[in-house]
PDB file of C-alpha atoms in Angstrom:
ATOM      1  CA  UNK O   1      63.498  44.525 -18.278  1.00 83.00           C
ATOM      2  CA  UNK O   2      62.300  43.515 -14.859  1.00 91.00           C
ATOM      3  CA  UNK O   3      62.858  40.107 -13.351  1.00 96.00           C
ATOM      4  CA  UNK O   4      62.118  38.526  -9.975  1.00 97.00           C
ATOM      5  CA  UNK O   5      63.621  35.223  -8.929  1.00 97.00           C
ATOM      6  CA  UNK O   6      62.367  33.085  -6.085  1.00 98.00           C
ATOM      7  CA  UNK O   7      64.702  30.134  -6.189  1.00 96.00           C
ATOM      8  CA  UNK O   8      62.935  28.179  -3.452  1.00 97.00           C
ATOM      9  CA  UNK O   9      60.005  26.342  -4.994  1.00 96.00           C
ATOM     10  CA  UNK O  10      58.831  24.688  -1.802  1.00 97.00           C
ATOM     11  CA  UNK O  11      59.825  24.847   1.849  1.00 97.00           C
ATOM     12  CA  UNK O  12      58.555  22.614   4.623  1.00 97.00           C
ATOM     13  CA  UNK O  13      59.040  23.461   8.277  1.00 97.00           C
ATOM     14  CA  UNK O  14      57.699  22.324  11.600  1.00 97.00           C
ATOM     15  CA  UNK O  15      55.548  24.746  13.525  1.00 97.00           C
ATOM     16  CA  UNK O  16      57.487  27.284  15.604  1.00 97.00           C
ATOM     17  CA  UNK O  17      60.527  27.128  13.345  1.00 97.00           C
ATOM     18  CA  UNK O  18      61.773  30.324  11.749  1.00 97.00           C
ATOM     19  CA  UNK O  19      61.802  30.375   7.956  1.00 97.00           C
ATOM     20  CA  UNK O  20      63.258  32.776   5.391  1.00 97.00           C
ATOM     21  CA  UNK O  21      61.914  33.155   1.876  1.00 98.00           C
ATOM     22  CA  UNK O  22      64.406  34.498  -0.634  1.00 97.00           C
ATOM     23  CA  UNK O  23      63.757  37.033  -3.363  1.00 98.00           C
ATOM     24  CA  UNK O  24      66.275  38.406  -5.862  1.00 98.00           C
ATOM     25  CA  UNK O  25      65.307  41.036  -8.401  1.00 97.00           C
ATOM     26  CA  UNK O  26      66.720  42.673 -11.509  1.00 96.00           C
ATOM     27  CA  UNK O  27      65.883  46.127 -12.750  1.00 95.00           C
ATOM     28  CA  UNK O  28      67.585  49.052 -14.458  1.00 93.00           C
ATOM     29  CA  UNK O  29      65.322  51.569 -12.778  1.00 91.00           C
ATOM     30  CA  UNK O  30      66.750  53.655  -9.973  1.00 90.00           C
ATOM     31  CA  UNK O  31      63.324  54.066  -8.397  1.00 91.00           C
ATOM     32  CA  UNK O  32      61.255  50.987  -7.883  1.00 93.00           C
ATOM     33  CA  UNK O  33      59.058  49.248  -5.344  1.00 92.00           C
ATOM     34  CA  UNK O  34      59.165  45.732  -3.974  1.00 94.00           C
ATOM     35  CA  UNK O  35      56.216  43.818  -2.618  1.00 94.00           C
ATOM     36  CA  UNK O  36      55.384  40.563  -0.899  1.00 96.00           C
ATOM     37  CA  UNK O  37      52.016  38.895  -1.328  1.00 96.00           C
ATOM     38  CA  UNK O  38      50.577  35.805   0.323  1.00 97.00           C
ATOM     39  CA  UNK O  39      48.300  33.445  -1.618  1.00 96.00           C
ATOM     40  CA  UNK O  40      46.491  30.968   0.627  1.00 93.00           C
ATOM     41  CA  UNK O  41      44.680  27.946  -0.848  1.00 89.00           C
ATOM     42  CA  UNK O  42      41.579  30.106  -1.380  1.00 87.00           C
ATOM     43  CA  UNK O  43      43.521  31.833  -4.154  1.00 87.00           C
ATOM     44  CA  UNK O  44      43.266  35.502  -3.201  1.00 90.00           C
ATOM     45  CA  UNK O  45      46.533  37.430  -3.193  1.00 93.00           C
ATOM     46  CA  UNK O  46      46.958  39.214   0.126  1.00 94.00           C
ATOM     47  CA  UNK O  47      49.219  42.264   0.242  1.00 92.00           C
ATOM     48  CA  UNK O  48      51.855  42.023   2.983  1.00 93.00           C
ATOM     49  CA  UNK O  49      54.392  44.803   2.469  1.00 90.00           C
ATOM     50  CA  UNK O  50      55.702  47.450   0.076  1.00 89.00           C
ATOM     51  CA  UNK O  51      59.263  48.739   0.097  1.00 89.00           C
ATOM     52  CA  UNK O  52      60.727  51.743  -1.779  1.00 88.00           C
ATOM     53  CA  UNK O  53      64.109  51.431  -3.460  1.00 90.00           C
ATOM     54  CA  UNK O  54      65.400  54.442  -1.559  1.00 87.00           C
ATOM     55  CA  UNK O  55      64.496  53.077   1.862  1.00 84.00           C
ATOM     56  CA  UNK O  56      66.678  50.198   2.943  1.00 81.00           C
ATOM     57  CA  UNK O  57      65.455  50.072   6.506  1.00 82.00           C
ATOM     58  CA  UNK O  58      64.432  46.620   7.509  1.00 83.00           C
ATOM     59  CA  UNK O  59      60.920  46.248   8.757  1.00 84.00           C
ATOM     60  CA  UNK O  60      59.267  44.087  11.359  1.00 86.00           C
ATOM     61  CA  UNK O  61      55.570  43.482  11.718  1.00 87.00           C
ATOM     62  CA  UNK O  62      54.700  40.983  14.400  1.00 92.00           C
ATOM     63  CA  UNK O  63      56.195  37.649  13.373  1.00 94.00           C
ATOM     64  CA  UNK O  64      57.093  38.964   9.924  1.00 94.00           C
ATOM     65  CA  UNK O  65      60.293  40.769   9.025  1.00 93.00           C
ATOM     66  CA  UNK O  66      61.826  41.898   5.769  1.00 93.00           C
ATOM     67  CA  UNK O  67      65.468  42.412   4.873  1.00 94.00           C
ATOM     68  CA  UNK O  68      66.062  44.687   1.879  1.00 94.00           C
ATOM     69  CA  UNK O  69      69.627  44.874   0.530  1.00 93.00           C
ATOM     70  CA  UNK O  70      70.204  46.886  -2.623  1.00 92.00           C
ATOM     71  CA  UNK O  71      73.830  45.749  -2.818  1.00 93.00           C
ATOM     72  CA  UNK O  72      72.698  42.185  -3.481  1.00 95.00           C
ATOM     73  CA  UNK O  73      69.330  43.075  -5.077  1.00 96.00           C
ATOM     74  CA  UNK O  74      67.538  40.998  -2.502  1.00 96.00           C
ATOM     75  CA  UNK O  75      64.368  41.434  -0.511  1.00 96.00           C
ATOM     76  CA  UNK O  76      64.038  38.471   1.807  1.00 96.00           C
ATOM     77  CA  UNK O  77      61.095  37.668   4.050  1.00 96.00           C
ATOM     78  CA  UNK O  78      61.381  35.923   7.407  1.00 96.00           C
ATOM     79  CA  UNK O  79      58.575  34.411   9.416  1.00 96.00           C
ATOM     80  CA  UNK O  80      59.472  33.858  13.062  1.00 96.00           C
ATOM     81  CA  UNK O  81      57.851  31.046  15.023  1.00 97.00           C
ATOM     82  CA  UNK O  82      55.900  29.806  12.025  1.00 97.00           C
ATOM     83  CA  UNK O  83      52.327  28.620  12.404  1.00 97.00           C
ATOM     84  CA  UNK O  84      50.169  26.258  10.367  1.00 96.00           C
ATOM     85  CA  UNK O  85      48.123  29.267   9.188  1.00 95.00           C
ATOM     86  CA  UNK O  86      51.251  30.596   7.481  1.00 96.00           C
ATOM     87  CA  UNK O  87      51.012  27.766   4.960  1.00 97.00           C
ATOM     88  CA  UNK O  88      50.544  29.423   1.579  1.00 97.00           C
ATOM     89  CA  UNK O  89      52.358  30.436  -1.574  1.00 97.00           C
ATOM     90  CA  UNK O  90      54.331  33.637  -1.124  1.00 98.00           C
ATOM     91  CA  UNK O  91      55.132  35.904  -4.040  1.00 98.00           C
ATOM     92  CA  UNK O  92      57.712  38.630  -4.320  1.00 98.00           C
ATOM     93  CA  UNK O  93      56.958  41.325  -6.897  1.00 97.00           C
ATOM     94  CA  UNK O  94      58.619  44.368  -8.445  1.00 96.00           C
ATOM     95  CA  UNK O  95      57.035  47.602  -9.669  1.00 93.00           C
ATOM     96  CA  UNK O  96      59.104  50.173 -11.575  1.00 89.00           C
ATOM     97  CA  UNK O  97      58.850  53.751 -10.374  1.00 85.00           C
ATOM     98  CA  UNK O  98      56.090  55.399 -12.337  1.00 79.00           C
ATOM     99  CA  UNK O  99      55.104  52.057 -13.800  1.00 82.00           C
ATOM    100  CA  UNK O 100      51.962  50.052 -13.387  1.00 86.00           C
ATOM    101  CA  UNK O 101      52.889  46.494 -14.179  1.00 91.00           C
ATOM    102  CA  UNK O 102      53.845  44.238 -11.311  1.00 94.00           C
ATOM    103  CA  UNK O 103      56.405  41.581 -12.199  1.00 96.00           C
ATOM    104  CA  UNK O 104      56.035  38.553  -9.963  1.00 97.00           C
ATOM    105  CA  UNK O 105      58.390  35.758  -9.098  1.00 97.00           C
ATOM    106  CA  UNK O 106      57.251  32.172  -9.456  1.00 97.00           C
ATOM    107  CA  UNK O 107      56.408  31.951  -5.766  1.00 97.00           C
ATOM    108  CA  UNK O 108      57.523  29.830  -2.845  1.00 98.00           C
ATOM    109  CA  UNK O 109      55.136  27.246  -1.423  1.00 97.00           C
ATOM    110  CA  UNK O 110      55.501  27.232   2.363  1.00 98.00           C
ATOM    111  CA  UNK O 111      54.157  24.254   4.272  1.00 97.00           C
ATOM    112  CA  UNK O 112      54.072  24.478   8.042  1.00 97.00           C
ATOM    113  CA  UNK O 113      53.359  21.185   9.766  1.00 96.00           C
ATOM    114  CA  UNK O 114      52.524  20.337  13.337  1.00 93.00           C
TER     115      UNK O 114
ATOM    116  CA  UNK L   1      34.153  48.822   1.418  1.00 54.00           C
ATOM    117  CA  UNK L   2      34.834  45.106   1.236  1.00 76.00           C
ATOM    118  CA  UNK L   3      37.676  45.069  -1.243  1.00 92.00           C
ATOM    119  CA  UNK L   4      37.969  43.958  -4.854  1.00 95.00           C
ATOM    120  CA  UNK L   5      35.293  41.528  -5.966  1.00 96.00           C
ATOM    121  CA  UNK L   6      35.173  39.282  -9.025  1.00 97.00           C
ATOM    122  CA  UNK L   7      32.401  37.341 -10.634  1.00 97.00           C
ATOM    123  CA  UNK L   8      32.099  34.472 -11.312  1.00 97.00           C
ATOM    124  CA  UNK L   9      34.579  32.707  -9.083  1.00 96.00           C
ATOM    125  CA  UNK L  10      34.660  29.662 -11.311  1.00 97.00           C
ATOM    126  CA  UNK L  11      33.782  29.182 -14.958  1.00 98.00           C
ATOM    127  CA  UNK L  12      33.862  25.982 -16.958  1.00 98.00           C
ATOM    128  CA  UNK L  13      33.314  26.313 -20.670  1.00 97.00           C
ATOM    129  CA  UNK L  14      33.796  24.373 -23.853  1.00 97.00           C
ATOM    130  CA  UNK L  15      36.445  25.286 -26.363  1.00 97.00           C
ATOM    131  CA  UNK L  16      35.197  27.856 -28.803  1.00 97.00           C
ATOM    132  CA  UNK L  17      32.718  29.512 -26.452  1.00 98.00           C
ATOM    133  CA  UNK L  18      32.929  33.122 -25.327  1.00 98.00           C
ATOM    134  CA  UNK L  19      33.245  34.032 -21.661  1.00 98.00           C
ATOM    135  CA  UNK L  20      33.046  37.305 -19.765  1.00 98.00           C
ATOM    136  CA  UNK L  21      34.355  38.097 -16.310  1.00 98.00           C
ATOM    137  CA  UNK L  22      33.534  41.058 -14.136  1.00 98.00           C
ATOM    138  CA  UNK L  23      35.661  42.945 -11.630  1.00 98.00           C
ATOM    139  CA  UNK L  24      34.496  45.556  -9.128  1.00 97.00           C
ATOM    140  CA  UNK L  25      37.445  47.491  -7.696  1.00 96.00           C
ATOM    141  CA  UNK L  26      37.724  49.230  -4.359  1.00 93.00           C
ATOM    142  CA  UNK L  27      35.471  52.224  -4.777  1.00 90.00           C
ATOM    143  CA  UNK L  28      37.999  55.042  -4.407  1.00 86.00           C
ATOM    144  CA  UNK L  29      40.599  53.372  -6.644  1.00 90.00           C
ATOM    145  CA  UNK L  30      40.962  54.851 -10.116  1.00 91.00           C
ATOM    146  CA  UNK L  31      43.363  52.223 -11.462  1.00 93.00           C
ATOM    147  CA  UNK L  32      42.317  48.703 -12.328  1.00 96.00           C
ATOM    148  CA  UNK L  33      44.488  45.821 -13.504  1.00 96.00           C
ATOM    149  CA  UNK L  34      43.976  42.377 -14.984  1.00 97.00           C
ATOM    150  CA  UNK L  35      46.486  39.566 -14.479  1.00 97.00           C
ATOM    151  CA  UNK L  36      46.512  35.912 -15.488  1.00 97.00           C
ATOM    152  CA  UNK L  37      47.975  33.162 -13.347  1.00 97.00           C
ATOM    153  CA  UNK L  38      48.638  29.634 -14.566  1.00 95.00           C
ATOM    154  CA  UNK L  39      49.394  26.714 -12.297  1.00 91.00           C
ATOM    155  CA  UNK L  40      52.706  26.987 -10.505  1.00 90.00           C
ATOM    156  CA  UNK L  41      53.445  30.461 -11.837  1.00 94.00           C
ATOM    157  CA  UNK L  42      53.170  33.993 -10.576  1.00 96.00           C
ATOM    158  CA  UNK L  43      50.537  36.317 -11.981  1.00 96.00           C
ATOM    159  CA  UNK L  44      51.327  37.896 -15.344  1.00 96.00           C
ATOM    160  CA  UNK L  45      50.149  41.346 -16.294  1.00 95.00           C
ATOM    161  CA  UNK L  46      47.498  41.599 -18.999  1.00 96.00           C
ATOM    162  CA  UNK L  47      46.239  45.180 -19.019  1.00 96.00           C
ATOM    163  CA  UNK L  48      45.414  48.193 -16.905  1.00 94.00           C
ATOM    164  CA  UNK L  49      42.970  51.096 -16.835  1.00 95.00           C
ATOM    165  CA  UNK L  50      43.167  54.534 -15.372  1.00 92.00           C
ATOM    166  CA  UNK L  51      39.564  55.516 -14.934  1.00 92.00           C
ATOM    167  CA  UNK L  52      37.907  54.434 -18.191  1.00 92.00           C
ATOM    168  CA  UNK L  53      41.052  54.625 -20.333  1.00 93.00           C
ATOM    169  CA  UNK L  54      42.926  51.431 -21.155  1.00 93.00           C
ATOM    170  CA  UNK L  55      46.518  52.620 -21.012  1.00 92.00           C
ATOM    171  CA  UNK L  56      48.620  49.495 -21.417  1.00 90.00           C
ATOM    172  CA  UNK L  57      48.160  46.034 -22.855  1.00 92.00           C
ATOM    173  CA  UNK L  58      50.503  43.082 -22.642  1.00 92.00           C
ATOM    174  CA  UNK L  59      51.464  40.996 -25.641  1.00 89.00           C
ATOM    175  CA  UNK L  60      49.734  38.162 -23.768  1.00 84.00           C
ATOM    176  CA  UNK L  61      46.458  39.870 -24.571  1.00 87.00           C
ATOM    177  CA  UNK L  62      45.698  38.391 -27.974  1.00 89.00           C
ATOM    178  CA  UNK L  63      42.979  39.804 -30.212  1.00 93.00           C
ATOM    179  CA  UNK L  64      40.555  37.259 -28.730  1.00 96.00           C
ATOM    180  CA  UNK L  65      40.750  39.161 -25.447  1.00 96.00           C
ATOM    181  CA  UNK L  66      39.046  42.464 -24.824  1.00 96.00           C
ATOM    182  CA  UNK L  67      38.733  44.464 -21.654  1.00 96.00           C
ATOM    183  CA  UNK L  68      36.526  47.420 -20.892  1.00 96.00           C
ATOM    184  CA  UNK L  69      35.873  49.795 -18.060  1.00 96.00           C
ATOM    185  CA  UNK L  70      33.030  51.855 -19.454  1.00 91.00           C
ATOM    186  CA  UNK L  71      32.361  54.262 -16.609  1.00 86.00           C
ATOM    187  CA  UNK L  72      35.618  54.055 -14.769  1.00 85.00           C
ATOM    188  CA  UNK L  73      34.126  51.782 -12.150  1.00 91.00           C
ATOM    189  CA  UNK L  74      33.731  48.044 -12.797  1.00 96.00           C
ATOM    190  CA  UNK L  75      35.577  46.278 -15.600  1.00 97.00           C
ATOM    191  CA  UNK L  76      34.855  43.302 -17.816  1.00 98.00           C
ATOM    192  CA  UNK L  77      37.280  40.930 -19.478  1.00 98.00           C
ATOM    193  CA  UNK L  78      35.934  38.960 -22.420  1.00 97.00           C
ATOM    194  CA  UNK L  79      37.607  36.027 -24.101  1.00 97.00           C
ATOM    195  CA  UNK L  80      36.222  35.032 -27.469  1.00 97.00           C
ATOM    196  CA  UNK L  81      36.572  31.559 -29.009  1.00 97.00           C
ATOM    197  CA  UNK L  82      38.207  30.161 -25.904  1.00 97.00           C
ATOM    198  CA  UNK L  83      41.067  27.706 -26.222  1.00 96.00           C
ATOM    199  CA  UNK L  84      42.343  25.152 -23.730  1.00 96.00           C
ATOM    200  CA  UNK L  85      45.440  27.301 -23.238  1.00 95.00           C
ATOM    201  CA  UNK L  86      43.217  30.023 -21.822  1.00 97.00           C
ATOM    202  CA  UNK L  87      42.588  27.900 -18.731  1.00 97.00           C
ATOM    203  CA  UNK L  88      43.975  29.915 -15.831  1.00 97.00           C
ATOM    204  CA  UNK L  89      43.081  32.084 -12.871  1.00 97.00           C
ATOM    205  CA  UNK L  90      42.188  35.607 -13.949  1.00 97.00           C
ATOM    206  CA  UNK L  91      42.958  38.131 -11.255  1.00 97.00           C
ATOM    207  CA  UNK L  92      41.792  41.696 -10.975  1.00 97.00           C
ATOM    208  CA  UNK L  93      43.498  44.330  -8.833  1.00 96.00           C
ATOM    209  CA  UNK L  94      42.978  47.991  -8.105  1.00 94.00           C
ATOM    210  CA  UNK L  95      45.042  50.836  -6.708  1.00 91.00           C
ATOM    211  CA  UNK L  96      44.680  54.503  -5.894  1.00 86.00           C
ATOM    212  CA  UNK L  97      47.099  55.478  -8.616  1.00 71.00           C
ATOM    213  CA  UNK L  98      47.963  58.826  -7.105  1.00 66.00           C
ATOM    214  CA  UNK L  99      49.293  59.888  -3.753  1.00 58.00           C
ATOM    215  CA  UNK L 100      46.717  60.700  -1.143  1.00 54.00           C
ATOM    216  CA  UNK L 101      47.396  63.822   0.878  1.00 52.00           C
ATOM    217  CA  UNK L 102      49.247  62.806   3.985  1.00 48.00           C
ATOM    218  CA  UNK L 103      49.667  59.248   2.764  1.00 51.00           C
ATOM    219  CA  UNK L 104      52.271  57.398   0.785  1.00 51.00           C
ATOM    220  CA  UNK L 105      50.613  54.122  -0.038  1.00 58.00           C
ATOM    221  CA  UNK L 106      49.150  54.879  -3.427  1.00 63.00           C
ATOM    222  CA  UNK L 107      50.562  52.237  -5.736  1.00 80.00           C
ATOM    223  CA  UNK L 108      49.806  49.120  -3.744  1.00 87.00           C
ATOM    224  CA  UNK L 109      47.653  46.842  -5.833  1.00 91.00           C
ATOM    225  CA  UNK L 110      44.914  45.020  -3.950  1.00 93.00           C
ATOM    226  CA  UNK L 111      43.705  41.836  -5.547  1.00 95.00           C
ATOM    227  CA  UNK L 112      40.339  40.196  -5.831  1.00 95.00           C
ATOM    228  CA  UNK L 113      39.687  36.483  -5.295  1.00 94.00           C
ATOM    229  CA  UNK L 114      40.084  35.687  -8.980  1.00 96.00           C
ATOM    230  CA  UNK L 115      38.022  33.837 -11.565  1.00 97.00           C
ATOM    231  CA  UNK L 116      39.218  30.334 -12.304  1.00 96.00           C
ATOM    232  CA  UNK L 117      38.561  29.460 -15.939  1.00 98.00           C
ATOM    233  CA  UNK L 118      38.595  25.887 -17.189  1.00 97.00           C
ATOM    234  CA  UNK L 119      38.271  25.324 -20.915  1.00 97.00           C
ATOM    235  CA  UNK L 120      37.335  21.771 -21.841  1.00 96.00           C
TER     236      UNK L 120
END
């Protein structure tokens, strides 16, 4: 069985602060993929990143960075110098290798205020 | 290509009525997925198609729900005899489903804007 836990329900920060969104997953598969999606108030899920279970290199894309640690089954997401436009619900999701069903966490609502 | 589209964006119906939603995937994608999202929760998988074949259905998909993808392009999701518990956002996604030569990003699912259903 697959499970994704996002323990932080809501985070509020002031613009320009750094913020980290936590994601912990459970799976028995040796090959799997992890994803982060952003859901702004408009409702559309926006794909941010995919990570393979066999590639633990951290990744940076502009103000976004991801820290994947298999030893702790975590795939955390950091936004540096947050902006008001980053306000959204962020979902972490897990896809088993060869599978088709994404398992999502319950999401973290990020509010960035001026 | 402008991405996954869904129609309608909003639907309000009375309990007991039937509703149908449409999803148009990204044109080169052969896999199409339906998810349901209730307030405060992450999306939950309902079903998926590879081309026109429906290959997996969740237990969430009761016999009042039916999905089709007749020509392997667009898909429809019908809910018969709607109930108030059916109120949710219905999301459609698509993916390539197979590796593209020279590329690795084949299983990323790209989502549409969703159809928000309210059953009164």
